[in-house]
Coordinates of C-alpha atoms and ligand atoms in Angstrom, one line a residue:
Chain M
X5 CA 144.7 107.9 124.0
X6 CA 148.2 107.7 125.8
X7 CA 148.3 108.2 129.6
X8 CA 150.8 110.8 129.0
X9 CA 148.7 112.8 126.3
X10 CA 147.3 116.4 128.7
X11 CA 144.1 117.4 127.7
X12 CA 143.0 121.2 129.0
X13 CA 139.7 121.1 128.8
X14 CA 138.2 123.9 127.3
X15 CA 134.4 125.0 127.6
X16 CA 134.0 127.3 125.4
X17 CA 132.9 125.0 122.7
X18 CA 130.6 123.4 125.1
X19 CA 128.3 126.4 125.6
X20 CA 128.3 126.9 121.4
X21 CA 127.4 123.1 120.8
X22 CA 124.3 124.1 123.6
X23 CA 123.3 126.7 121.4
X24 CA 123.1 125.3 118.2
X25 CA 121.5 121.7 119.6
X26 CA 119.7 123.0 122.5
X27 CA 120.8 120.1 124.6
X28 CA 123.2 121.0 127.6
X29 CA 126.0 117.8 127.3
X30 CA 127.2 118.9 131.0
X31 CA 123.8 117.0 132.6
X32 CA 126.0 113.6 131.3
X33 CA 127.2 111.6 133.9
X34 CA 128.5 108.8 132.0
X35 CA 126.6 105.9 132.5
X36 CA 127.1 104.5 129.0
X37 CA 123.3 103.9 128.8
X38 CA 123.9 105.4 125.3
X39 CA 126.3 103.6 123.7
X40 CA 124.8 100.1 125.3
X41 CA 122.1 100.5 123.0
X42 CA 123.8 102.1 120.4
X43 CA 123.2 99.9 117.5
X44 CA 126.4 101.0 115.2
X45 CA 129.4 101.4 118.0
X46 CA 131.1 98.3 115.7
X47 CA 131.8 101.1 113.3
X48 CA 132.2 103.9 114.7
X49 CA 135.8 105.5 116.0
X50 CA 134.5 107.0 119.1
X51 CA 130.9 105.9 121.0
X52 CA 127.9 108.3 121.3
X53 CA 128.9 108.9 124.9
X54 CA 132.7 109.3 124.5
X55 CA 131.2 112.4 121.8
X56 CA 129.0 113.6 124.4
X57 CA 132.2 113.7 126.9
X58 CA 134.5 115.2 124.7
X59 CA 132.1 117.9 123.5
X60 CA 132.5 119.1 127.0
X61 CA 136.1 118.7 127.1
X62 CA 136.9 120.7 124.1
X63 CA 137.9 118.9 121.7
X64 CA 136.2 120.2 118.7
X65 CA 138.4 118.8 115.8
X66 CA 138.1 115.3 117.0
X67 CA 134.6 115.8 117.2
X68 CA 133.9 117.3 113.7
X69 CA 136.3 114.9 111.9
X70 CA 134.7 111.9 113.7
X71 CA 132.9 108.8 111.6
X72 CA 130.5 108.6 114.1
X73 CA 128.4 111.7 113.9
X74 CA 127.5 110.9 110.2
X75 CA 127.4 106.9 110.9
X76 CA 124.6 107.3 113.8
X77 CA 121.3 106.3 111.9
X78 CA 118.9 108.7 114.3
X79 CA 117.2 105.6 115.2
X80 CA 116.8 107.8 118.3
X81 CA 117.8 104.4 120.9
X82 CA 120.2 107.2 123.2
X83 CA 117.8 109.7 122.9
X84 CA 115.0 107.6 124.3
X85 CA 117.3 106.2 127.0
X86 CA 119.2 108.7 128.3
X87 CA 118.4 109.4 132.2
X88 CA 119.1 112.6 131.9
X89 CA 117.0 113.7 129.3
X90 CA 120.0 114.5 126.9
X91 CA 118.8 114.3 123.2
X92 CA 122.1 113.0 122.0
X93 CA 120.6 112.6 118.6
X94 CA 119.4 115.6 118.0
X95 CA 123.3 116.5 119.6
X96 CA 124.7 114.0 116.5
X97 CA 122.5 116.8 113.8
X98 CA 123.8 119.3 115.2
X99 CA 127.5 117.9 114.9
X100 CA 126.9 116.8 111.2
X101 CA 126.0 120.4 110.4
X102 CA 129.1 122.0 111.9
X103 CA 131.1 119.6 110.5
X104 CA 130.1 120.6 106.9
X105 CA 130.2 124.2 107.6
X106 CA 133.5 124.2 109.6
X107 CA 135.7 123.1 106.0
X108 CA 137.3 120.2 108.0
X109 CA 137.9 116.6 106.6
X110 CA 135.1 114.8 107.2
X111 CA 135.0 111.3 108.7
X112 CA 132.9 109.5 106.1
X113 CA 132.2 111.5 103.4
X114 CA 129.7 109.1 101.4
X115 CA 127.0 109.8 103.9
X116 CA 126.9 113.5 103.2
X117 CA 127.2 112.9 99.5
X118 CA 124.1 111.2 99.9
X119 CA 122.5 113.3 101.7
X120 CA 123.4 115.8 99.8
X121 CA 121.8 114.0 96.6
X122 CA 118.5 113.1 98.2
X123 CA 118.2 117.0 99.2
X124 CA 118.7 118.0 95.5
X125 CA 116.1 115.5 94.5
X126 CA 113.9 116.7 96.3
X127 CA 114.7 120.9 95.9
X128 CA 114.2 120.2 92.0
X129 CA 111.2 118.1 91.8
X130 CA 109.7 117.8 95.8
X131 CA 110.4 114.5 96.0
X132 CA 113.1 112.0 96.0
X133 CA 113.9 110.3 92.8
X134 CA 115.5 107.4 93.2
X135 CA 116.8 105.7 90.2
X136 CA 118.6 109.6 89.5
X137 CA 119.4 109.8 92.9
X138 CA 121.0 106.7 92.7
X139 CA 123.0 106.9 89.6
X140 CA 124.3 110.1 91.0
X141 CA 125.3 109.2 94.3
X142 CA 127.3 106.1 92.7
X143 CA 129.0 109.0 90.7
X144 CA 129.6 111.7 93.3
X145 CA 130.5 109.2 96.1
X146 CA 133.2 107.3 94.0
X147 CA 131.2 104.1 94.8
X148 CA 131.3 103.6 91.5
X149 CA 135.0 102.7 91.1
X150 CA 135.1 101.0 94.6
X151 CA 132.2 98.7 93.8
X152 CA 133.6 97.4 90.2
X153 CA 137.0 97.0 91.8
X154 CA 136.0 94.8 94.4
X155 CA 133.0 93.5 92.2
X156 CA 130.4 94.4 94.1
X157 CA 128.4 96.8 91.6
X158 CA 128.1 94.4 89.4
X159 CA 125.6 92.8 92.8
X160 CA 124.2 96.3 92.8
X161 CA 123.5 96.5 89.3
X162 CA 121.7 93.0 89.5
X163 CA 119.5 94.2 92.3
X164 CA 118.7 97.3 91.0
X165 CA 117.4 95.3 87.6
X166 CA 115.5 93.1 89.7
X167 CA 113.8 96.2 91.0
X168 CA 113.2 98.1 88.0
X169 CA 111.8 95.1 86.6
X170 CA 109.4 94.4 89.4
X171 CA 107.7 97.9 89.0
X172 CA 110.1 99.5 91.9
X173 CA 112.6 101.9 90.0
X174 CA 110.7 104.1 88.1
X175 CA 112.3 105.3 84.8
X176 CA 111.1 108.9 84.7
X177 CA 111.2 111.3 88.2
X178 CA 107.4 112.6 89.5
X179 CA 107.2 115.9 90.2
X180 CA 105.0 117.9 92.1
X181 CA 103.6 121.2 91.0
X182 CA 104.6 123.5 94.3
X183 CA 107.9 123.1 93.1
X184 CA 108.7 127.0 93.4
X185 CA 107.9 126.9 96.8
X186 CA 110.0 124.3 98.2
X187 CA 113.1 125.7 95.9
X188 CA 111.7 129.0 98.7
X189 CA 112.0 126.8 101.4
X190 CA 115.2 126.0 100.1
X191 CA 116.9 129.5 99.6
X192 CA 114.9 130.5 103.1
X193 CA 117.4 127.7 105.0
X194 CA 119.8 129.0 103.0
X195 CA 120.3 125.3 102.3
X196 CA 121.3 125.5 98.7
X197 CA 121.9 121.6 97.9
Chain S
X16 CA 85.4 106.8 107.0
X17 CA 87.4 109.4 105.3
X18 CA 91.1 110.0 106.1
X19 CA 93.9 112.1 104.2
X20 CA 96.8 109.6 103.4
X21 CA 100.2 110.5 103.2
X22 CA 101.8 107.9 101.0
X23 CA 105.6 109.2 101.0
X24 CA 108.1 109.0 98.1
X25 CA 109.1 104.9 98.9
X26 CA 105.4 103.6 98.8
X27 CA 105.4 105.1 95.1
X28 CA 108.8 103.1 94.5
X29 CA 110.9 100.6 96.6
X30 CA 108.0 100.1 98.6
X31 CA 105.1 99.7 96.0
X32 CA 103.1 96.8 97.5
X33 CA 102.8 98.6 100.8
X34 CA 100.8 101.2 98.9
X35 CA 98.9 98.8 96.8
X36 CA 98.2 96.7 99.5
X37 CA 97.1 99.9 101.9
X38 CA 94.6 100.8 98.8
X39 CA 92.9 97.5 98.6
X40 CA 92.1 96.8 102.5
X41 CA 91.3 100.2 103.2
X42 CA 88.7 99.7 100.1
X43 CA 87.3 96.4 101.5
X44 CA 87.2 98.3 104.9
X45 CA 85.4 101.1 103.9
X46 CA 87.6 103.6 104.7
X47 CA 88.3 106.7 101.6
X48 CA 91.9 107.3 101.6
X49 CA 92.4 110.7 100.2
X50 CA 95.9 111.2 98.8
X51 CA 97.3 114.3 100.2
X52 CA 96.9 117.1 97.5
X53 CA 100.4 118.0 96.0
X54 CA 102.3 116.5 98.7
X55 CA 106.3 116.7 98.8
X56 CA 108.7 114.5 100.6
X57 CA 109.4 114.8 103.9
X58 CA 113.2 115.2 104.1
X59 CA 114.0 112.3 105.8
X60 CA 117.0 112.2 107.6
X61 CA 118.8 114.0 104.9
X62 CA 117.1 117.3 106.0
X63 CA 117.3 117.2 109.6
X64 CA 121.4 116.1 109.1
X65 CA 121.8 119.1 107.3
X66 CA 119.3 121.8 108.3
X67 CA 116.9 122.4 111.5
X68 CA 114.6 124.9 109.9
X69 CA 114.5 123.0 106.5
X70 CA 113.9 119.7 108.3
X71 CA 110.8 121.4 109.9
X72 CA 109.4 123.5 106.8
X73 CA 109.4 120.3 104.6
X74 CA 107.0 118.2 106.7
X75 CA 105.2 121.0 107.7
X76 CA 104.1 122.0 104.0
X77 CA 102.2 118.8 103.8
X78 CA 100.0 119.4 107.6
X79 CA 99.0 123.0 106.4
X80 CA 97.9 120.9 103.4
X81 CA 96.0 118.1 105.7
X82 CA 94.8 120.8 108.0
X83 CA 92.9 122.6 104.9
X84 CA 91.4 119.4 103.6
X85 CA 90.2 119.0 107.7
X86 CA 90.3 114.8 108.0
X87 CA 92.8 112.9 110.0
X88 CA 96.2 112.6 108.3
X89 CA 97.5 108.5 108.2
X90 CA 101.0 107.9 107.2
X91 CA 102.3 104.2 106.4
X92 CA 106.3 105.4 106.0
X93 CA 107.8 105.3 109.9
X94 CA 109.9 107.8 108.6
X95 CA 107.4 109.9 107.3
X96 CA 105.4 109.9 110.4
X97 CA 108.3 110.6 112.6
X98 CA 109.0 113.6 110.4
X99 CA 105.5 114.8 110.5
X100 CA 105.3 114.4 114.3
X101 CA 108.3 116.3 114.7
X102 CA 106.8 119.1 112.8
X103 CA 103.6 118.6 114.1
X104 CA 105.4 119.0 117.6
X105 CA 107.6 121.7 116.7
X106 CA 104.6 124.2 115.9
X107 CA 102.3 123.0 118.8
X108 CA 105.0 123.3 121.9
X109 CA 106.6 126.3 120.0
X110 CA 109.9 125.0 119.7
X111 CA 113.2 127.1 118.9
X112 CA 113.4 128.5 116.3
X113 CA 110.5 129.7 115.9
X114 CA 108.7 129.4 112.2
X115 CA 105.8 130.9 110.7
X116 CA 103.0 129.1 109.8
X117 CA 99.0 129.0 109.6
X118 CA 99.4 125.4 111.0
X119 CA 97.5 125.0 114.5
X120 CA 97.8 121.1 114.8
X121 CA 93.7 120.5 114.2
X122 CA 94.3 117.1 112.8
X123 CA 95.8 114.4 114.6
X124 CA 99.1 112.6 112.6
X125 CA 98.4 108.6 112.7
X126 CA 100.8 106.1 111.7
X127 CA 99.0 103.5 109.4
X128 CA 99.3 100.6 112.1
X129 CA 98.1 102.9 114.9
X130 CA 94.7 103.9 112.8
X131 CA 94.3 100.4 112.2
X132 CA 94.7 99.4 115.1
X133 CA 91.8 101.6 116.6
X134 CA 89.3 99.9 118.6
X135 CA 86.6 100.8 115.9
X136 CA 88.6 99.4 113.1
X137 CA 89.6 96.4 114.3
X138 CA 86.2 95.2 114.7
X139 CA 85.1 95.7 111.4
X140 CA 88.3 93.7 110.2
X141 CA 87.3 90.9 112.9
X142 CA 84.0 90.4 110.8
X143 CA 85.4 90.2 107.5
X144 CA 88.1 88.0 108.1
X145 CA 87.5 85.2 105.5
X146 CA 91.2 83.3 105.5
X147 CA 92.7 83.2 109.4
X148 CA 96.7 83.0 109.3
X149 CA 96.8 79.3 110.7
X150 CA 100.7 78.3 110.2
X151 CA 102.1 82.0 110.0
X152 CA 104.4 82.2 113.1
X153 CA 105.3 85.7 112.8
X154 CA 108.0 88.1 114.6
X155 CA 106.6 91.5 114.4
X156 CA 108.5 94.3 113.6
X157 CA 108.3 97.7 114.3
X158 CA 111.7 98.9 113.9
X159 CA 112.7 102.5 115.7
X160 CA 110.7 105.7 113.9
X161 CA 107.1 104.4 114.6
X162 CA 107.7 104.3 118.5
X163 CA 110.9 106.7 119.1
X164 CA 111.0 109.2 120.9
X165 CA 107.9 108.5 122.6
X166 CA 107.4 112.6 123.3
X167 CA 107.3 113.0 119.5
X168 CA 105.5 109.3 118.5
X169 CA 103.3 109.3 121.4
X170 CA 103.8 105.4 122.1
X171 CA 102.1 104.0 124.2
X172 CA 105.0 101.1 125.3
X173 CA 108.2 102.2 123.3
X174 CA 110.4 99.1 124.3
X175 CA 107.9 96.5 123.9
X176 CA 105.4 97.6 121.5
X177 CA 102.1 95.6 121.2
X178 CA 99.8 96.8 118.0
X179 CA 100.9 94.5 114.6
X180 CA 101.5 91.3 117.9
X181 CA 97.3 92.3 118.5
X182 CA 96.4 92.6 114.7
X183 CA 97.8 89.9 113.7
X184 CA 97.0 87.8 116.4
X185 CA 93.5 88.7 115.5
X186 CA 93.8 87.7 111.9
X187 CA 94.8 83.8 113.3
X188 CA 98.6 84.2 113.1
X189 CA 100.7 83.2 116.1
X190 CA 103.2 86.0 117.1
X191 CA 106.5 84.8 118.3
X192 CA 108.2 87.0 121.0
X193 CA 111.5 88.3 120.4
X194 CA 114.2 90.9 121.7
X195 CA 114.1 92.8 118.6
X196 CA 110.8 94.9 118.0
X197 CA 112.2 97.9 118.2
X198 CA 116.1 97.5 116.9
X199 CA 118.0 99.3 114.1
X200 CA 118.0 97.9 110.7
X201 CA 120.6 100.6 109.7
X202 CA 118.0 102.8 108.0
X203 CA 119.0 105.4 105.6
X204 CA 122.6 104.2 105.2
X205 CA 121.6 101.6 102.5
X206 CA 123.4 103.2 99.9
X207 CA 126.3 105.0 101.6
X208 CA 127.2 102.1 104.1
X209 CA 125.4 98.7 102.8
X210 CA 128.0 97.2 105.0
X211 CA 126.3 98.6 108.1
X212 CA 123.0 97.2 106.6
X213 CA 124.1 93.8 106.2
X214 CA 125.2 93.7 109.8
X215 CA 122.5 95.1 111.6
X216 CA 119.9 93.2 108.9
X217 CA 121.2 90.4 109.1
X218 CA 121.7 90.1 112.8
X219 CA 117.8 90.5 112.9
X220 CA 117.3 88.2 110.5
X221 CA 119.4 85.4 112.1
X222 CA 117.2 86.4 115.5
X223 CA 113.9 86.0 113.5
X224 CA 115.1 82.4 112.1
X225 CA 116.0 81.7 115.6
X226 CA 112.6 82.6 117.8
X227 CA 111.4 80.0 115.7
X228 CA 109.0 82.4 113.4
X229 CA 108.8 81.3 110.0
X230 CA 108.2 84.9 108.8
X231 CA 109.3 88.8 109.8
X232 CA 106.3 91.6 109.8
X233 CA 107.2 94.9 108.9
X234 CA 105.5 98.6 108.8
X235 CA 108.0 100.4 107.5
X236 CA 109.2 100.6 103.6
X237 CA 112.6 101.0 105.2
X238 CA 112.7 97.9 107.4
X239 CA 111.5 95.7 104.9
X240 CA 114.1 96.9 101.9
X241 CA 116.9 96.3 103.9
X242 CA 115.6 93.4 105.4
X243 CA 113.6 92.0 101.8
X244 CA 116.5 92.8 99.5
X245 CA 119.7 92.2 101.0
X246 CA 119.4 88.5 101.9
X247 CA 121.7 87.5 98.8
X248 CA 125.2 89.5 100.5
X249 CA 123.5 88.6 103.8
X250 CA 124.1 84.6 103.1
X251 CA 127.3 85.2 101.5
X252 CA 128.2 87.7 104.6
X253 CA 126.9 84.6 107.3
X254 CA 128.3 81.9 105.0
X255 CA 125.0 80.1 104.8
X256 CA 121.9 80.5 103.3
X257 CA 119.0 83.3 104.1
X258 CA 115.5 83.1 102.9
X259 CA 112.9 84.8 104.9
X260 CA 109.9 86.2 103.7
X261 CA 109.5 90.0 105.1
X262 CA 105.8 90.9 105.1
X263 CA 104.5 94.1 105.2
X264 CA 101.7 94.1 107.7
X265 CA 98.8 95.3 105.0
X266 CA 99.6 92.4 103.0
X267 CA 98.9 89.7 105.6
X268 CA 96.1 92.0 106.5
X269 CA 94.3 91.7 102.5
X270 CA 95.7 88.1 102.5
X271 CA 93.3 87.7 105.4
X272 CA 90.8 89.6 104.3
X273 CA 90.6 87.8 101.2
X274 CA 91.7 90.1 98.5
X275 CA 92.5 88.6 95.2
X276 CA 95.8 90.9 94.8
X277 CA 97.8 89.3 97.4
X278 CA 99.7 87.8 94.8
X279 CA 100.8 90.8 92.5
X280 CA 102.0 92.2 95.8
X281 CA 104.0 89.5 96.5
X282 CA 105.6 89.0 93.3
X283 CA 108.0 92.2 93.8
X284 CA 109.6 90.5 96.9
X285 CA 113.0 89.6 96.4
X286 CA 112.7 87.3 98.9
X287 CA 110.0 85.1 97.7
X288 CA 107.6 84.4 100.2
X289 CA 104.9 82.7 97.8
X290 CA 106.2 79.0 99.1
X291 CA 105.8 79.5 102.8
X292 CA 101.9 80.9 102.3
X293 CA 101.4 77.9 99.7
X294 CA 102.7 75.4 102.5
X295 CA 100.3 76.8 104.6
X296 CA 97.2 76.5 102.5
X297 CA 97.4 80.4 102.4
X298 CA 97.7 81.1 99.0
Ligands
LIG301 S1 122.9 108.0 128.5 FE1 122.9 110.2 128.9 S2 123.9 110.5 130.9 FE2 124.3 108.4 130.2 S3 126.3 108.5 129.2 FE3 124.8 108.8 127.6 S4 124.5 111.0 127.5 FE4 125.5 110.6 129.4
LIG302 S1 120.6 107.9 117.5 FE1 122.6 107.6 116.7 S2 124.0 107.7 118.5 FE2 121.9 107.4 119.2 S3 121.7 105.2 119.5 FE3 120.9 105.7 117.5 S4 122.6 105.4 116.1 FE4 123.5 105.5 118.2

């Protein structure tokens, strides 16, 4: 950020973020024990506590459009860490699910796609699928086009053989028989994958 | 001794010998594993990335489930247990927001190297060791779901866990210690970010190679697929050549044990792991 860049910090959003996380990101005090142990900062654009700071500041579009609230693997390292009790994971959730709602670019859209995928597995059949989950999530995500340009999927592909011959992809999905209720569970959230 | 069991969707897939191994020692042990009636996946991270109430709900399905059938509920997936603890949790300390349930939290969630590792259970498994480790120098990992956070896994030392080092010490291996028990492999963003996996993989498998182990222990079908499968773009990645075998716990467990299924197990590695045990005189 440029020295000469003003940010007006605004609260509002702060008090919103508390809400819908139930963490309070003012009990921060910046002590970066978070994003030491942070195993993905290498790819993320801003660390886990530079989110946590600028959640108080405001800055809610940088926030939602960031790669790092849908890179953060929930391995739960911050959470675990922080001395002030701040579940910054559960904070990350919480920022995923904006992000979708609030219609703004998102930061990397492949991990939603999958999510999205695995969710829809398991709302039609109550459990995940993985050879269709897979074959659609190459689809959906574009992967598909990516991988054979740089010649990657062709790698993919031989893995994925390697596992469906050694008894690991299964050719035909399991499902259970309480499949009406989780499709309830389902339209209850509201969560309609 | 009876117990409900909780297999997940990756020990019926990716992670198949982790549930055919479970079977067979639990069988030599004595102990009835009862597959959970009906049982749905637990959402996984997908859920709670997407929806609080639906990440709850999921999980909590299959409790009322082990609650009915009244016998303590053992989960081999780290992610599945997390889940379930989380659930388990959420209902017990009557957590925002609130969701209705008959669940009351009667049985207690165990995480398959936990119930193991009870003090009952490990003596029976002393007596019927028939083939000690001897030559296995092992790194044991636990990975983050089984131990973090401690309020939801209940661990006992989060940061330096010491139940598979105890097993397998116990079986005759020697445990090597290293810095990264409880580190990242980059979990569920095998498909969306295998870039991220191969880092963070392959970082713990150059740290493995280098405490002088010969071999990585996993409990966790997520651990070992990243760790198991991706060794191939790992090399290419390093610019030298990977091959480490990636247990799962329960398969040095019926190795020692003596079961005659060790090898089927072993055959759907990627990583073939068949020459170190044979250069040991373990297989
Ligand atoms: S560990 Fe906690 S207090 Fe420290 S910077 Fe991170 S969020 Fe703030
Ligand atoms: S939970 Fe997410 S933000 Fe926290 S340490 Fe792990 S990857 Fe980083």
């Amino acid at each position: 950020m440029q020295s000469e860049s003003v940010i007006v910090p605004d609260h509002t959003w702060l008090a919103e973020v508390g809400k819908s996380s139930g963490e309070n990101a003012s009990d921060c005090y910046q002590c970066l024990k978070c994003s030491s142990g942070c195993p993905v900062t290498f790819a993320m654009d801003y660390l886990p506590h530079q989110i946590i700071h600028m959640i108080r500041m405001g800055l809610k579009d940088e926030v939602l459009k960031s790669s790092s609230i849908w890179l953060c693997t929930s391995c739960e390292t911050c959470t675990t860490r922080c001395p002030n009790n701040i579940d910054i994971a559960k904070i990350m959730d919480a920022m995923r699910m904006t992000s979708i709602k609030s219609g703004l670019k998102v930061g990397e859209k492949r991990v939603p796609i999958f999510h999205n995928t695995f969710l829809s597995s398991i709302k039609s059949k109550g459990k995940v699928y993985e050879l269709g989950m897979i074959g659609k999530y190459t689809l959906k995500s574009g992967d598909a086009v990516s991988k054979l340009k740089s010649g990657s999927l062709f790698d993919e592909a031989k893995l994925g053989w390697q596992m469906f011959k050694k008894g690991k992809l299964k050719l035909f999905p399991k499902k259970i028989k309480g499949r009406k209720e989780i499709k309830r569970l389902f339209k209850k959230t509201g969560e309609e994958a | 001794m009876k117990v409900s069991y909780y297999p997940g969707c990756s020990l019926h897939s990716t992670a198949l010998e982790y549930d055919e191994s479970t079977q067979e020692v639990c069988q030599i042990l004595d102990i009835d594993l009862n597959e959970l009636n009906d049982w749905n996946c637990c959402g996984a991270s997908s859920a709670h990335s997407t929806d609080e109430i639906l990440a709850i709900e999921l999980p909590l399905r299959n409790l009322v489930t082990a609650e009915e059938a009244g016998m303590d509920l053992v989960v081999p997936c780290a992610a599945c247990f997390q889940r379930l603890k989380v659930a388990e949790k959420h209902i017990i300390e009557e957590k925002e927001p609130a969701i209705e349930t008959s669940y009351q939290g009667k049985v207690p969630v165990k995480h398959l190297l936990d119930f193991f590792s009870e003090e009952e259970n490990l003596k029976v498994i002393k007596e019927k060791v028939k083939k000690p480790l001897s030559g296995l120098k092992a790194v044991c990992y636990y990975g983050c779901l089984i131990v973090r956070p401690p309020e939801i896994t209940d661990a006992i030392d989060h940061e330096n866990p010491q139940a598979m080092d105890e097993l397998l010490t116990l079986l005759g291996a020697e445990t090597y210690p290293w810095s990264y028990k409880t580190d990242c492999c980059g979990g569920g963003l095998l498909l969306s970010r295998t870039d991220i996996i191969i880092q963070l993989s392959g970082k713990l498998l150059q740290m493995a190679e280098e405490s002088g182990a010969n071999c990585i222990v996993t409990a966790c079908p997520v651990c070992q697929v990243n760790l198991d499968t991706r060794q191939a773009e790992i090399s290419k990645n390093l610019g030298k050549e990977v091959h480490f075998p990636v247990f799962y716990f329960t398969e040095l467990l019926g190795l020692a044990l003596g079961s005659e299924e060790v090898g089927q197990w072993l055959e759907r590695h990627i990583a073939d792991p068949s020459d170190l045990l044979k250069s040991k005189n373990l297989l």
